[in-house]
Amino acid sequence: MLTATKARTFRIGEVARRLGVTTRAIRYYEELGLLPSPRDRPQGVHRVYDEAAVARLQQILKLRGLLGLSLEAIIAIADADTSREALRDTWDADPSAADRARILDEAKLLVLRQLELVKERQAVLSRFACELRRTLGTIEERRAALDAEEGN
Amino acid sequence: MLTATKARTFRIGEVARRLGVTTRAIRYYEELGLLPSPRDRPQGVHRVYDEAAVARLQQILKLRGLLGLSLEAIIAIADADTSREALRDTWDADPSAADRARILDEAKLLVLRQLELVKERQAVLSRFACELRRTLGTIEERRAALDAEEGN
DNA sequence: TTGCTCCTCACGTCACGTGAGGTGGC
DNA sequence: TTGCTCCTCACGTCACGTGAGGTGGC
C-alpha cells in the first residue's frame, strides 16, 4: 500500500477511442514490446491502462503518424524512454545525485532528438506549402487572363 | 512530328535514385494505375519516363510521405489530376473558353484541397513541437535545481 | 440474467522488400 | 563482347484489418 493514489484506469476500448486507433493496433504494439505488457496478466484477463500508459501510447502514435517512424525505430527511442521511467522509479526510492543527473541528461537528449525530427518535417512541409501556393498563383493568373480575354 | 522538343528521358533506376525510392515502389504505383503506364510498352521492354512523369511521381511521394495518405486516397486526387492533364492536352488542340475555365477551376480546387491537408499537418506538428519544448523546459529546470542543490 | 466489451487465434490486406532467373542497351 | 541495368514472377514482411468463437465485468 505505497502511494495509493488509486488513479483512474481505462479499458482498451476507451483508450482506443480516445486516441483514434483500433484495439488491434494497441495489442500489436504490446506484442512488439512497445507497450509495457503487464507481465503478470493471466490469459484472457482484460487489459487495464493508467494515464501514464495512455500518454506513452499517444507518444508512440505521434512518432509514427506525424514523423513516419517505423515501429522498430520507435522501439529504439521508446526503449530509452522506458529505461528513463525505470530510473524515475529509482528517483523516489534512491536519489543519488549522480544518478539523477544522468537520468535527466538522457531524457534531454531523447527529447532533443525528437525535436530535431519535428523541425525537419516542418521544413519539408513548408517547402511543399510554398510550392502549392505558387501553383495556385499561376492557376489564378491564367484564370484571370481568361476572364479578361472574355471581357474583350 | 508535333512539338518535337525531344525532351530528355530517364530510366527507372535514375528516377528512383533522384526521388529516393526503390524501383519496386515505382512499378507498384504503375500497377495500381497511379503512374500512367505507357500502355503500348511491350513485355520486357525498359520503362522510360519524361520530366512530367517524374514530377507526377514526386507529387505522389509527397502526398504519401508527408501527409500520410493511402495510395487509394492518392488515386482519388491523382485521377482528377490525370483528367486535368488530359484536358490540358485539349488546351493546345481545342481551346474553348468554357472548357478552359472548367479545367482551371478544377485544378484550383485540387490544389486548395492539398493545401488544406498540409496546413492541418503543420498545425498538429506545431502543437507537438510546443509539447516537446515544454518537456525540455521542465527537464532543464530540474537539472538546474539539481546543480544548485549540489552547490550547497 | 442480459448486453456489451473484452479475450485469443488466425487468415487477409496494403505497400512494398527481396531474391531468382533471364533479357536488353551503352 | 562484357558489365550493368533492366525485366518479370513470386514469395516474404511490416503494420495492422477483420471476422470467428468464446469469456468476463457493470
mmCIF file of C-alpha atoms (C1' of nucleotides) in Angstrom:
data_model
loop_
_atom_site.group_PDB
_atom_site.id
_atom_site.type_symbol
_atom_site.label_atom_id
_atom_site.label_comp_id
_atom_site.label_asym_id
_atom_site.label_seq_id
_atom_site.Cartn_x
_atom_site.Cartn_y
_atom_site.Cartn_z
ATOM 1 C CA MET A 1 0.000 0.000 0.000
ATOM 2 C CA LEU A 2 2.536 2.551 -1.157
ATOM 3 C CA THR A 3 1.368 5.821 -2.737
ATOM 4 C CA ALA A 4 -2.182 4.521 -3.031
ATOM 5 C CA THR A 5 -3.414 7.393 -5.199
ATOM 6 C CA LYS A 6 -5.921 4.977 -6.702
ATOM 7 C CA ALA A 7 -5.582 6.592 -10.134
ATOM 8 C CA ARG A 8 -8.312 6.022 -12.698
ATOM 9 C CA THR A 9 -7.748 3.180 -15.125
ATOM 10 C CA PHE A 10 -9.097 2.524 -18.598
ATOM 11 C CA ARG A 11 -10.003 -0.452 -20.707
ATOM 12 C CA ILE A 12 -8.570 -0.959 -24.150
ATOM 13 C CA GLY A 13 -11.694 0.231 -25.967
ATOM 14 C CA GLU A 14 -11.762 3.551 -24.125
ATOM 15 C CA VAL A 15 -8.095 4.148 -24.835
ATOM 16 C CA ALA A 16 -8.563 3.271 -28.496
ATOM 17 C CA ARG A 17 -11.456 5.726 -28.866
ATOM 18 C CA ARG A 18 -9.614 8.498 -27.054
ATOM 19 C CA LEU A 19 -6.549 8.193 -29.261
ATOM 20 C CA GLY A 20 -8.266 7.325 -32.513
ATOM 21 C CA VAL A 21 -6.770 3.897 -33.092
ATOM 22 C CA THR A 22 -8.095 0.363 -33.091
ATOM 23 C CA THR A 23 -7.734 -2.082 -30.231
ATOM 24 C CA ARG A 24 -5.894 -4.349 -32.628
ATOM 25 C CA ALA A 25 -3.163 -1.771 -33.101
ATOM 26 C CA ILE A 26 -2.746 -1.401 -29.343
ATOM 27 C CA ARG A 27 -2.447 -5.140 -28.891
ATOM 28 C CA TYR A 28 0.056 -5.243 -31.742
ATOM 29 C CA TYR A 29 2.239 -2.625 -30.065
ATOM 30 C CA GLU A 30 2.122 -4.655 -26.889
ATOM 31 C CA GLU A 31 3.115 -7.741 -28.881
ATOM 32 C CA LEU A 32 6.200 -5.895 -30.138
ATOM 33 C CA GLY A 33 7.069 -4.810 -26.627
ATOM 34 C CA LEU A 34 6.294 -1.145 -27.251
ATOM 35 C CA LEU A 35 3.710 -1.058 -24.503
ATOM 36 C CA PRO A 36 4.750 -2.431 -21.150
ATOM 37 C CA SER A 37 2.716 -5.605 -21.135
ATOM 38 C CA PRO A 38 1.586 -6.233 -17.591
ATOM 39 C CA ARG A 39 3.671 -9.346 -17.466
ATOM 40 C CA ASP A 40 1.549 -10.927 -14.789
ATOM 41 C CA ARG A 41 -1.718 -10.552 -16.681
ATOM 42 C CA PRO A 42 -3.170 -14.049 -16.922
ATOM 43 C CA GLN A 43 -4.545 -15.444 -20.157
ATOM 44 C CA GLY A 44 -7.929 -13.963 -21.039
ATOM 45 C CA VAL A 45 -7.995 -11.212 -18.418
ATOM 46 C CA HIS A 46 -8.895 -7.696 -19.575
ATOM 47 C CA ARG A 47 -6.084 -5.242 -20.172
ATOM 48 C CA VAL A 48 -6.005 -2.188 -17.903
ATOM 49 C CA TYR A 49 -4.218 1.084 -18.643
ATOM 50 C CA ASP A 50 -3.427 4.062 -16.427
ATOM 51 C CA GLU A 51 -2.822 7.641 -17.580
ATOM 52 C CA ALA A 52 0.902 7.027 -17.904
ATOM 53 C CA ALA A 53 0.301 4.126 -20.300
ATOM 54 C CA VAL A 54 -2.110 6.220 -22.338
ATOM 55 C CA ALA A 55 0.426 9.034 -22.561
ATOM 56 C CA ARG A 56 3.075 6.606 -23.690
ATOM 57 C CA LEU A 57 0.808 5.185 -26.386
ATOM 58 C CA GLN A 58 -0.033 8.691 -27.541
ATOM 59 C CA GLN A 59 3.660 9.439 -27.899
ATOM 60 C CA ILE A 60 4.128 6.306 -29.982
ATOM 61 C CA LEU A 61 1.248 7.304 -32.242
ATOM 62 C CA LYS A 62 2.727 10.760 -32.780
ATOM 63 C CA LEU A 63 6.167 9.423 -33.633
ATOM 64 C CA ARG A 64 4.557 7.053 -36.084
ATOM 65 C CA GLY A 65 1.800 9.177 -37.606
ATOM 66 C CA LEU A 66 3.454 12.587 -37.647
ATOM 67 C CA LEU A 67 7.060 11.665 -38.236
ATOM 68 C CA GLY A 68 6.510 8.421 -40.137
ATOM 69 C CA LEU A 69 8.912 6.420 -37.990
ATOM 70 C CA SER A 70 8.789 2.638 -38.208
ATOM 71 C CA LEU A 71 7.830 0.744 -35.091
ATOM 72 C CA GLU A 72 11.366 -0.593 -34.992
ATOM 73 C CA ALA A 73 12.743 2.945 -34.884
ATOM 74 C CA ILE A 74 10.216 3.861 -32.210
ATOM 75 C CA ILE A 75 11.299 0.902 -30.138
ATOM 76 C CA ALA A 76 14.816 2.340 -30.146
ATOM 77 C CA ILE A 77 13.524 5.656 -28.812
ATOM 78 C CA ALA A 78 10.940 4.155 -26.505
ATOM 79 C CA ASP A 79 13.390 1.702 -25.003
ATOM 80 C CA ALA A 80 15.459 4.602 -23.838
ATOM 81 C CA ASP A 81 12.238 6.175 -22.620
ATOM 82 C CA THR A 82 11.385 3.036 -20.702
ATOM 83 C CA SER A 83 14.748 2.946 -19.019
ATOM 84 C CA ARG A 84 14.144 6.563 -18.107
ATOM 85 C CA GLU A 85 10.871 5.602 -16.481
ATOM 86 C CA ALA A 86 12.561 2.744 -14.708
ATOM 87 C CA LEU A 87 15.123 5.190 -13.435
ATOM 88 C CA ARG A 88 12.396 7.570 -12.405
ATOM 89 C CA ASP A 89 11.136 4.843 -10.090
ATOM 90 C CA THR A 90 14.625 4.857 -8.705
ATOM 91 C CA TRP A 91 14.192 8.594 -8.318
ATOM 92 C CA ASP A 92 11.704 8.248 -5.474
ATOM 93 C CA ALA A 93 13.486 5.335 -3.861
ATOM 94 C CA ASP A 94 17.186 6.026 -4.066
ATOM 95 C CA PRO A 95 18.007 9.530 -5.248
ATOM 96 C CA SER A 96 21.750 9.548 -5.719
ATOM 97 C CA ALA A 97 22.583 12.929 -7.163
ATOM 98 C CA ALA A 98 24.803 11.462 -9.865
ATOM 99 C CA ASP A 99 22.034 9.065 -10.932
ATOM 100 C CA ARG A 100 19.545 11.909 -11.080
ATOM 101 C CA ALA A 101 21.832 13.924 -13.289
ATOM 102 C CA ARG A 102 22.344 11.018 -15.664
ATOM 103 C CA ILE A 103 18.607 10.367 -15.917
ATOM 104 C CA LEU A 104 17.898 13.983 -16.734
ATOM 105 C CA ASP A 105 20.673 14.234 -19.306
ATOM 106 C CA GLU A 106 19.491 11.134 -21.109
ATOM 107 C CA ALA A 107 15.912 12.347 -21.106
ATOM 108 C CA LYS A 108 17.018 15.675 -22.532
ATOM 109 C CA LEU A 109 18.901 14.024 -25.378
ATOM 110 C CA LEU A 110 15.845 11.983 -26.259
ATOM 111 C CA VAL A 111 13.565 14.984 -26.380
ATOM 112 C CA LEU A 112 16.110 16.931 -28.424
ATOM 113 C CA ARG A 113 16.301 14.140 -30.973
ATOM 114 C CA GLN A 114 12.536 14.173 -31.364
ATOM 115 C CA LEU A 115 12.525 17.955 -31.696
ATOM 116 C CA GLU A 116 15.079 17.711 -34.497
ATOM 117 C CA LEU A 117 12.891 15.255 -36.387
ATOM 118 C CA VAL A 118 9.864 17.501 -35.929
ATOM 119 C CA LYS A 119 11.795 20.518 -37.231
ATOM 120 C CA GLU A 120 12.922 18.619 -40.328
ATOM 121 C CA ARG A 121 9.349 17.655 -41.030
ATOM 122 C CA GLN A 122 8.198 21.219 -40.575
ATOM 123 C CA ALA A 123 10.829 22.458 -43.030
ATOM 124 C CA VAL A 124 9.829 19.980 -45.739
ATOM 125 C CA LEU A 125 6.160 20.738 -45.194
ATOM 126 C CA SER A 126 6.829 24.459 -45.524
ATOM 127 C CA ARG A 127 8.527 23.925 -48.855
ATOM 128 C CA PHE A 128 5.602 21.827 -50.019
ATOM 129 C CA ALA A 129 3.165 24.543 -48.958
ATOM 130 C CA CYS A 130 5.158 27.186 -50.861
ATOM 131 C CA GLU A 131 5.123 25.045 -53.953
ATOM 132 C CA LEU A 132 1.366 24.562 -53.731
ATOM 133 C CA ARG A 133 0.860 28.300 -53.290
ATOM 134 C CA ARG A 134 2.964 29.017 -56.371
ATOM 135 C CA THR A 135 0.918 26.528 -58.373
ATOM 136 C CA LEU A 136 -2.233 28.174 -57.078
ATOM 137 C CA GLY A 137 -0.901 31.569 -58.137
ATOM 138 C CA THR A 138 -0.241 30.541 -61.730
ATOM 139 C CA ILE A 139 -3.658 28.923 -61.963
ATOM 140 C CA GLU A 140 -5.334 32.097 -60.773
ATOM 141 C CA GLU A 141 -3.301 34.202 -63.185
ATOM 142 C CA ARG A 142 -4.378 32.096 -66.114
ATOM 143 C CA ARG A 143 -7.944 32.181 -64.935
ATOM 144 C CA ALA A 144 -7.812 35.972 -64.694
ATOM 145 C CA ALA A 145 -6.306 36.201 -68.165
ATOM 146 C CA LEU A 146 -9.140 34.074 -69.441
ATOM 147 C CA ASP A 147 -11.728 36.368 -67.918
ATOM 148 C CA ALA A 148 -10.005 39.424 -69.356
ATOM 149 C CA GLU A 149 -9.972 37.828 -72.796
ATOM 150 C CA GLU A 150 -13.650 37.049 -72.354
ATOM 151 C CA GLY A 151 -14.279 40.667 -71.495
ATOM 152 C CA ASN A 152 -12.972 41.876 -74.873
ATOM 153 C CA MET B 1 6.152 15.277 -85.561
ATOM 154 C CA LEU B 2 4.278 17.733 -83.368
ATOM 155 C CA THR B 3 6.167 19.791 -80.778
ATOM 156 C CA ALA B 4 9.254 17.633 -81.207
ATOM 157 C CA THR B 5 11.124 19.183 -78.272
ATOM 158 C CA LYS B 6 12.942 15.867 -77.853
ATOM 159 C CA ALA B 7 12.852 16.166 -74.067
ATOM 160 C CA ARG B 8 15.305 14.132 -72.021
ATOM 161 C CA THR B 9 14.027 10.806 -70.739
ATOM 162 C CA PHE B 10 15.058 8.691 -67.754
ATOM 163 C CA ARG B 11 15.200 5.037 -66.859
ATOM 164 C CA ILE B 12 13.541 3.688 -63.765
ATOM 165 C CA GLY B 13 16.790 3.432 -61.788
ATOM 166 C CA GLU B 14 17.691 7.074 -62.366
ATOM 167 C CA VAL B 15 14.219 8.191 -61.321
ATOM 168 C CA ALA B 16 14.338 6.012 -58.221
ATOM 169 C CA ARG B 17 17.677 7.462 -57.137
ATOM 170 C CA ARG B 18 16.589 11.045 -57.778
ATOM 171 C CA LEU B 19 13.453 10.668 -55.695
ATOM 172 C CA GLY B 20 14.805 8.354 -53.032
ATOM 173 C CA VAL B 21 12.550 5.373 -53.605
ATOM 174 C CA THR B 22 13.047 1.871 -54.908
ATOM 175 C CA THR B 23 12.261 0.719 -58.412
ATOM 176 C CA ARG B 24 9.854 -1.765 -56.895
ATOM 177 C CA ALA B 25 7.773 1.018 -55.429
ATOM 178 C CA ILE B 26 7.590 2.787 -58.795
ATOM 179 C CA ARG B 27 6.456 -0.403 -60.512
ATOM 180 C CA TYR B 28 3.892 -0.929 -57.785
ATOM 181 C CA TYR B 29 2.428 2.542 -58.333
ATOM 182 C CA GLU B 30 2.216 1.775 -62.031
ATOM 183 C CA GLU B 31 0.461 -1.496 -61.197
ATOM 184 C CA LEU B 32 -2.163 0.440 -59.232
ATOM 185 C CA GLY B 33 -2.639 2.853 -62.098
ATOM 186 C CA LEU B 34 -1.070 5.779 -60.267
ATOM 187 C CA LEU B 35 1.554 6.253 -62.921
ATOM 188 C CA PRO B 36 0.361 6.407 -66.493
ATOM 189 C CA SER B 37 1.625 3.090 -67.715
ATOM 190 C CA PRO B 38 2.745 3.509 -71.294
ATOM 191 C CA ARG B 39 0.003 1.195 -72.426
ATOM 192 C CA ASP B 40 1.838 0.213 -75.566
ATOM 193 C CA ARG B 41 5.027 -0.868 -73.812
ATOM 194 C CA PRO B 42 5.620 -4.461 -74.880
ATOM 195 C CA GLN B 43 6.526 -7.177 -72.386
ATOM 196 C CA GLY B 44 10.093 -6.895 -71.173
ATOM 197 C CA VAL B 45 10.915 -3.507 -72.671
ATOM 198 C CA HIS B 46 12.544 -0.914 -70.396
ATOM 199 C CA ARG B 47 10.319 1.759 -68.871
ATOM 200 C CA VAL B 48 11.021 5.336 -69.927
ATOM 201 C CA TYR B 49 9.994 8.460 -68.005
ATOM 202 C CA ASP B 50 9.967 12.121 -69.017
ATOM 203 C CA GLU B 51 10.156 15.103 -66.654
ATOM 204 C CA ALA B 52 6.367 15.276 -66.387
ATOM 205 C CA ALA B 53 6.203 11.659 -65.213
ATOM 206 C CA VAL B 54 8.959 12.311 -62.660
ATOM 207 C CA ALA B 55 7.095 15.366 -61.358
ATOM 208 C CA ARG B 56 3.920 13.355 -61.035
ATOM 209 C CA LEU B 57 5.718 10.609 -59.120
ATOM 210 C CA GLN B 58 7.280 13.210 -56.848
ATOM 211 C CA GLN B 59 3.846 14.598 -56.079
ATOM 212 C CA ILE B 60 2.594 11.115 -55.215
ATOM 213 C CA LEU B 61 5.532 10.593 -52.871
ATOM 214 C CA LYS B 62 4.841 13.875 -51.105
ATOM 215 C CA LEU B 63 1.166 13.129 -50.605
ATOM 216 C CA ARG B 64 2.113 9.757 -49.223
ATOM 217 C CA GLY B 65 5.202 10.536 -47.164
ATOM 218 C CA LEU B 66 4.359 13.997 -45.863
ATOM 219 C CA LEU B 67 0.596 13.747 -45.482
ATOM 220 C CA GLY B 68 0.354 10.007 -44.876
ATOM 221 C CA LEU B 69 -2.360 9.465 -47.473
ATOM 222 C CA SER B 70 -3.092 5.937 -48.592
ATOM 223 C CA LEU B 71 -2.456 5.094 -52.219
ATOM 224 C CA GLU B 72 -6.193 4.709 -52.638
ATOM 225 C CA ALA B 73 -6.737 8.262 -51.435
ATOM 226 C CA ILE B 74 -3.972 9.469 -53.724
ATOM 227 C CA ILE B 75 -5.607 7.753 -56.660
ATOM 228 C CA ALA B 76 -8.703 9.835 -55.989
ATOM 229 C CA ILE B 77 -6.651 13.026 -56.130
ATOM 230 C CA ALA B 78 -4.390 11.882 -58.919
ATOM 231 C CA ASP B 79 -7.264 10.732 -61.058
ATOM 232 C CA ALA B 80 -8.596 14.244 -61.047
ATOM 233 C CA ASP B 81 -5.055 15.362 -61.770
ATOM 234 C CA THR B 82 -4.876 12.985 -64.709
ATOM 235 C CA SER B 83 -8.114 14.260 -66.143
ATOM 236 C CA ARG B 84 -6.673 17.724 -65.754
ATOM 237 C CA GLU B 85 -3.648 16.684 -67.766
ATOM 238 C CA ALA B 86 -5.893 15.099 -70.351
ATOM 239 C CA LEU B 87 -7.779 18.349 -70.560
ATOM 240 C CA ARG B 88 -4.552 20.263 -70.818
ATOM 241 C CA ASP B 89 -3.856 18.322 -73.994
ATOM 242 C CA THR B 90 -7.208 19.605 -75.142
ATOM 243 C CA TRP B 91 -5.894 23.043 -74.236
ATOM 244 C CA ASP B 92 -3.484 23.160 -77.156
ATOM 245 C CA ALA B 93 -5.824 21.495 -79.583
ATOM 246 C CA ASP B 94 -9.287 22.876 -78.966
ATOM 247 C CA PRO B 95 -9.348 25.813 -76.591
ATOM 248 C CA SER B 96 -12.991 26.516 -75.972
ATOM 249 C CA ALA B 97 -13.107 29.283 -73.397
ATOM 250 C CA ALA B 98 -15.691 27.454 -71.281
ATOM 251 C CA ASP B 99 -13.559 24.294 -71.237
ATOM 252 C CA ARG B 100 -10.508 26.287 -70.241
ATOM 253 C CA ALA B 101 -12.355 27.854 -67.360
ATOM 254 C CA ARG B 102 -13.581 24.494 -66.129
ATOM 255 C CA ILE B 103 -10.100 22.987 -66.309
ATOM 256 C CA LEU B 104 -8.624 25.844 -64.295
ATOM 257 C CA ASP B 105 -11.361 25.772 -61.677
ATOM 258 C CA GLU B 106 -10.976 22.046 -61.121
ATOM 259 C CA ALA B 107 -7.212 22.375 -60.892
ATOM 260 C CA LYS B 108 -7.588 25.136 -58.333
ATOM 261 C CA LEU B 109 -9.909 23.063 -56.164
ATOM 262 C CA LEU B 110 -7.425 20.194 -56.196
ATOM 263 C CA VAL B 111 -4.528 22.381 -55.134
ATOM 264 C CA LEU B 112 -6.632 24.011 -52.428
ATOM 265 C CA ARG B 113 -7.554 20.617 -51.009
ATOM 266 C CA GLN B 114 -3.899 19.677 -50.806
ATOM 267 C CA LEU B 115 -3.044 22.990 -49.172
ATOM 268 C CA GLU B 116 -5.697 22.360 -46.524
ATOM 269 C CA LEU B 117 -4.199 18.974 -45.715
ATOM 270 C CA VAL B 118 -0.730 20.500 -45.484
ATOM 271 C CA LYS B 119 -1.984 23.214 -43.125
ATOM 272 C CA GLU B 120 -3.654 20.658 -40.847
ATOM 273 C CA ARG B 121 -0.405 18.733 -40.664
ATOM 274 C CA GLN B 122 1.536 21.874 -39.897
ATOM 275 C CA ALA B 123 -0.843 22.729 -37.070
ATOM 276 C CA VAL B 124 -0.548 19.296 -35.437
ATOM 277 C CA LEU B 125 3.220 19.361 -35.837
ATOM 278 C CA SER B 126 3.388 22.778 -34.198
ATOM 279 C CA ARG B 127 1.465 21.515 -31.185
ATOM 280 C CA PHE B 128 3.818 18.536 -30.970
ATOM 281 C CA ALA B 129 6.818 20.843 -31.106
ATOM 282 C CA CYS B 130 5.390 23.018 -28.317
ATOM 283 C CA GLU B 131 4.814 19.990 -26.163
ATOM 284 C CA LEU B 132 8.367 18.775 -26.691
ATOM 285 C CA ARG B 133 9.728 22.228 -25.812
ATOM 286 C CA ARG B 134 7.692 22.268 -22.594
ATOM 287 C CA THR B 135 9.035 18.846 -21.674
ATOM 288 C CA LEU B 136 12.517 20.080 -22.441
ATOM 289 C CA GLY B 137 11.945 23.082 -20.203
ATOM 290 C CA THR B 138 10.921 21.068 -17.171
ATOM 291 C CA ILE B 139 13.859 18.728 -17.649
ATOM 292 C CA GLU B 140 16.256 21.662 -17.707
ATOM 293 C CA GLU B 141 14.642 23.187 -14.641
ATOM 294 C CA ARG B 142 15.077 20.012 -12.663
ATOM 295 C CA ARG B 143 18.636 19.706 -13.866
ATOM 296 C CA ALA B 144 19.351 23.269 -12.761
ATOM 297 C CA ALA B 145 17.757 22.588 -9.376
ATOM 298 C CA LEU B 146 19.984 19.570 -9.028
ATOM 299 C CA ASP B 147 23.097 21.603 -9.740
ATOM 300 C CA ALA B 148 22.008 24.273 -7.265
ATOM 301 C CA GLU B 149 21.442 21.630 -4.597
ATOM 302 C CA GLU B 150 24.871 20.235 -5.388
ATOM 303 C CA GLY B 151 26.323 23.690 -4.940
ATOM 304 C CA ASN B 152 25.137 23.927 -1.321
ATOM 305 C "C1'" DT C 1 -29.592 -12.534 -16.269
ATOM 306 C "C1'" DT C 2 -28.775 -9.809 -20.431
ATOM 307 C "C1'" DG C 3 -25.809 -6.896 -23.314
ATOM 308 C "C1'" DC C 4 -21.636 -5.057 -24.147
ATOM 309 C "C1'" DT C 5 -16.876 -5.200 -24.175
ATOM 310 C "C1'" DC C 6 -13.240 -7.856 -23.816
ATOM 311 C "C1'" DC C 7 -10.314 -12.145 -24.967
ATOM 312 C "C1'" DT C 8 -7.386 -15.223 -28.291
ATOM 313 C "C1'" DC C 9 -6.376 -17.338 -32.615
ATOM 314 C "C1'" DA C 10 -5.804 -16.858 -37.376
ATOM 315 C "C1'" DC C 11 -6.223 -15.565 -42.004
ATOM 316 C "C1'" DG C 12 -6.434 -11.229 -45.123
ATOM 317 C "C1'" DT C 13 -4.528 -6.834 -46.855
ATOM 318 C "C1'" DC C 14 -1.736 -2.844 -48.048
ATOM 319 C "C1'" DA C 15 2.615 -1.210 -49.580
ATOM 320 C "C1'" DC C 16 6.121 -2.526 -50.675
ATOM 321 C "C1'" DG C 17 11.206 -5.727 -49.839
ATOM 322 C "C1'" DT C 18 13.899 -9.241 -51.638
ATOM 323 C "C1'" DG C 19 15.828 -12.534 -54.183
ATOM 324 C "C1'" DA C 20 15.666 -15.888 -58.659
ATOM 325 C "C1'" DG C 21 16.393 -16.320 -63.273
ATOM 326 C "C1'" DG C 22 16.596 -14.084 -67.660
ATOM 327 C "C1'" DT C 23 16.976 -10.232 -71.331
ATOM 328 C "C1'" DG C 24 18.359 -5.552 -73.268
ATOM 329 C "C1'" DG C 25 21.085 -1.235 -74.277
ATOM 330 C "C1'" DC C 26 25.729 1.937 -73.951
ATOM 331 C "C1'" DT D 1 31.749 -8.793 -76.119
ATOM 332 C "C1'" DT D 2 31.374 -7.626 -71.212
ATOM 333 C "C1'" DG D 3 29.050 -5.331 -67.343
ATOM 334 C "C1'" DC D 4 25.351 -3.017 -65.753
ATOM 335 C "C1'" DT D 5 20.677 -2.062 -65.581
ATOM 336 C "C1'" DC D 6 16.559 -3.516 -66.673
ATOM 337 C "C1'" DC D 7 12.693 -7.173 -66.971
ATOM 338 C "C1'" DT D 8 9.012 -10.468 -64.832
ATOM 339 C "C1'" DC D 9 7.377 -13.686 -61.473
ATOM 340 C "C1'" DA D 10 6.749 -14.788 -56.816
ATOM 341 C "C1'" DC D 11 7.245 -15.316 -52.051
ATOM 342 C "C1'" DG D 12 8.317 -12.511 -47.638
ATOM 343 C "C1'" DT D 13 7.375 -8.703 -44.412
ATOM 344 C "C1'" DC D 14 5.510 -4.843 -41.761
ATOM 345 C "C1'" DA D 15 1.591 -2.905 -39.577
ATOM 346 C "C1'" DC D 16 -2.177 -3.714 -38.850
ATOM 347 C "C1'" DG D 17 -7.807 -5.181 -40.561
ATOM 348 C "C1'" DT D 18 -11.293 -8.400 -39.997
ATOM 349 C "C1'" DG D 19 -14.043 -11.849 -38.700
ATOM 350 C "C1'" DA D 20 -14.827 -16.478 -35.695
ATOM 351 C "C1'" DG D 21 -15.835 -18.338 -31.494
ATOM 352 C "C1'" DG D 22 -15.718 -17.783 -26.615
ATOM 353 C "C1'" DT D 23 -15.385 -15.485 -21.819
ATOM 354 C "C1'" DG D 24 -15.759 -11.605 -18.284
ATOM 355 C "C1'" DG D 25 -17.469 -7.417 -15.714
ATOM 356 C "C1'" DC D 26 -21.287 -3.358 -14.695
#
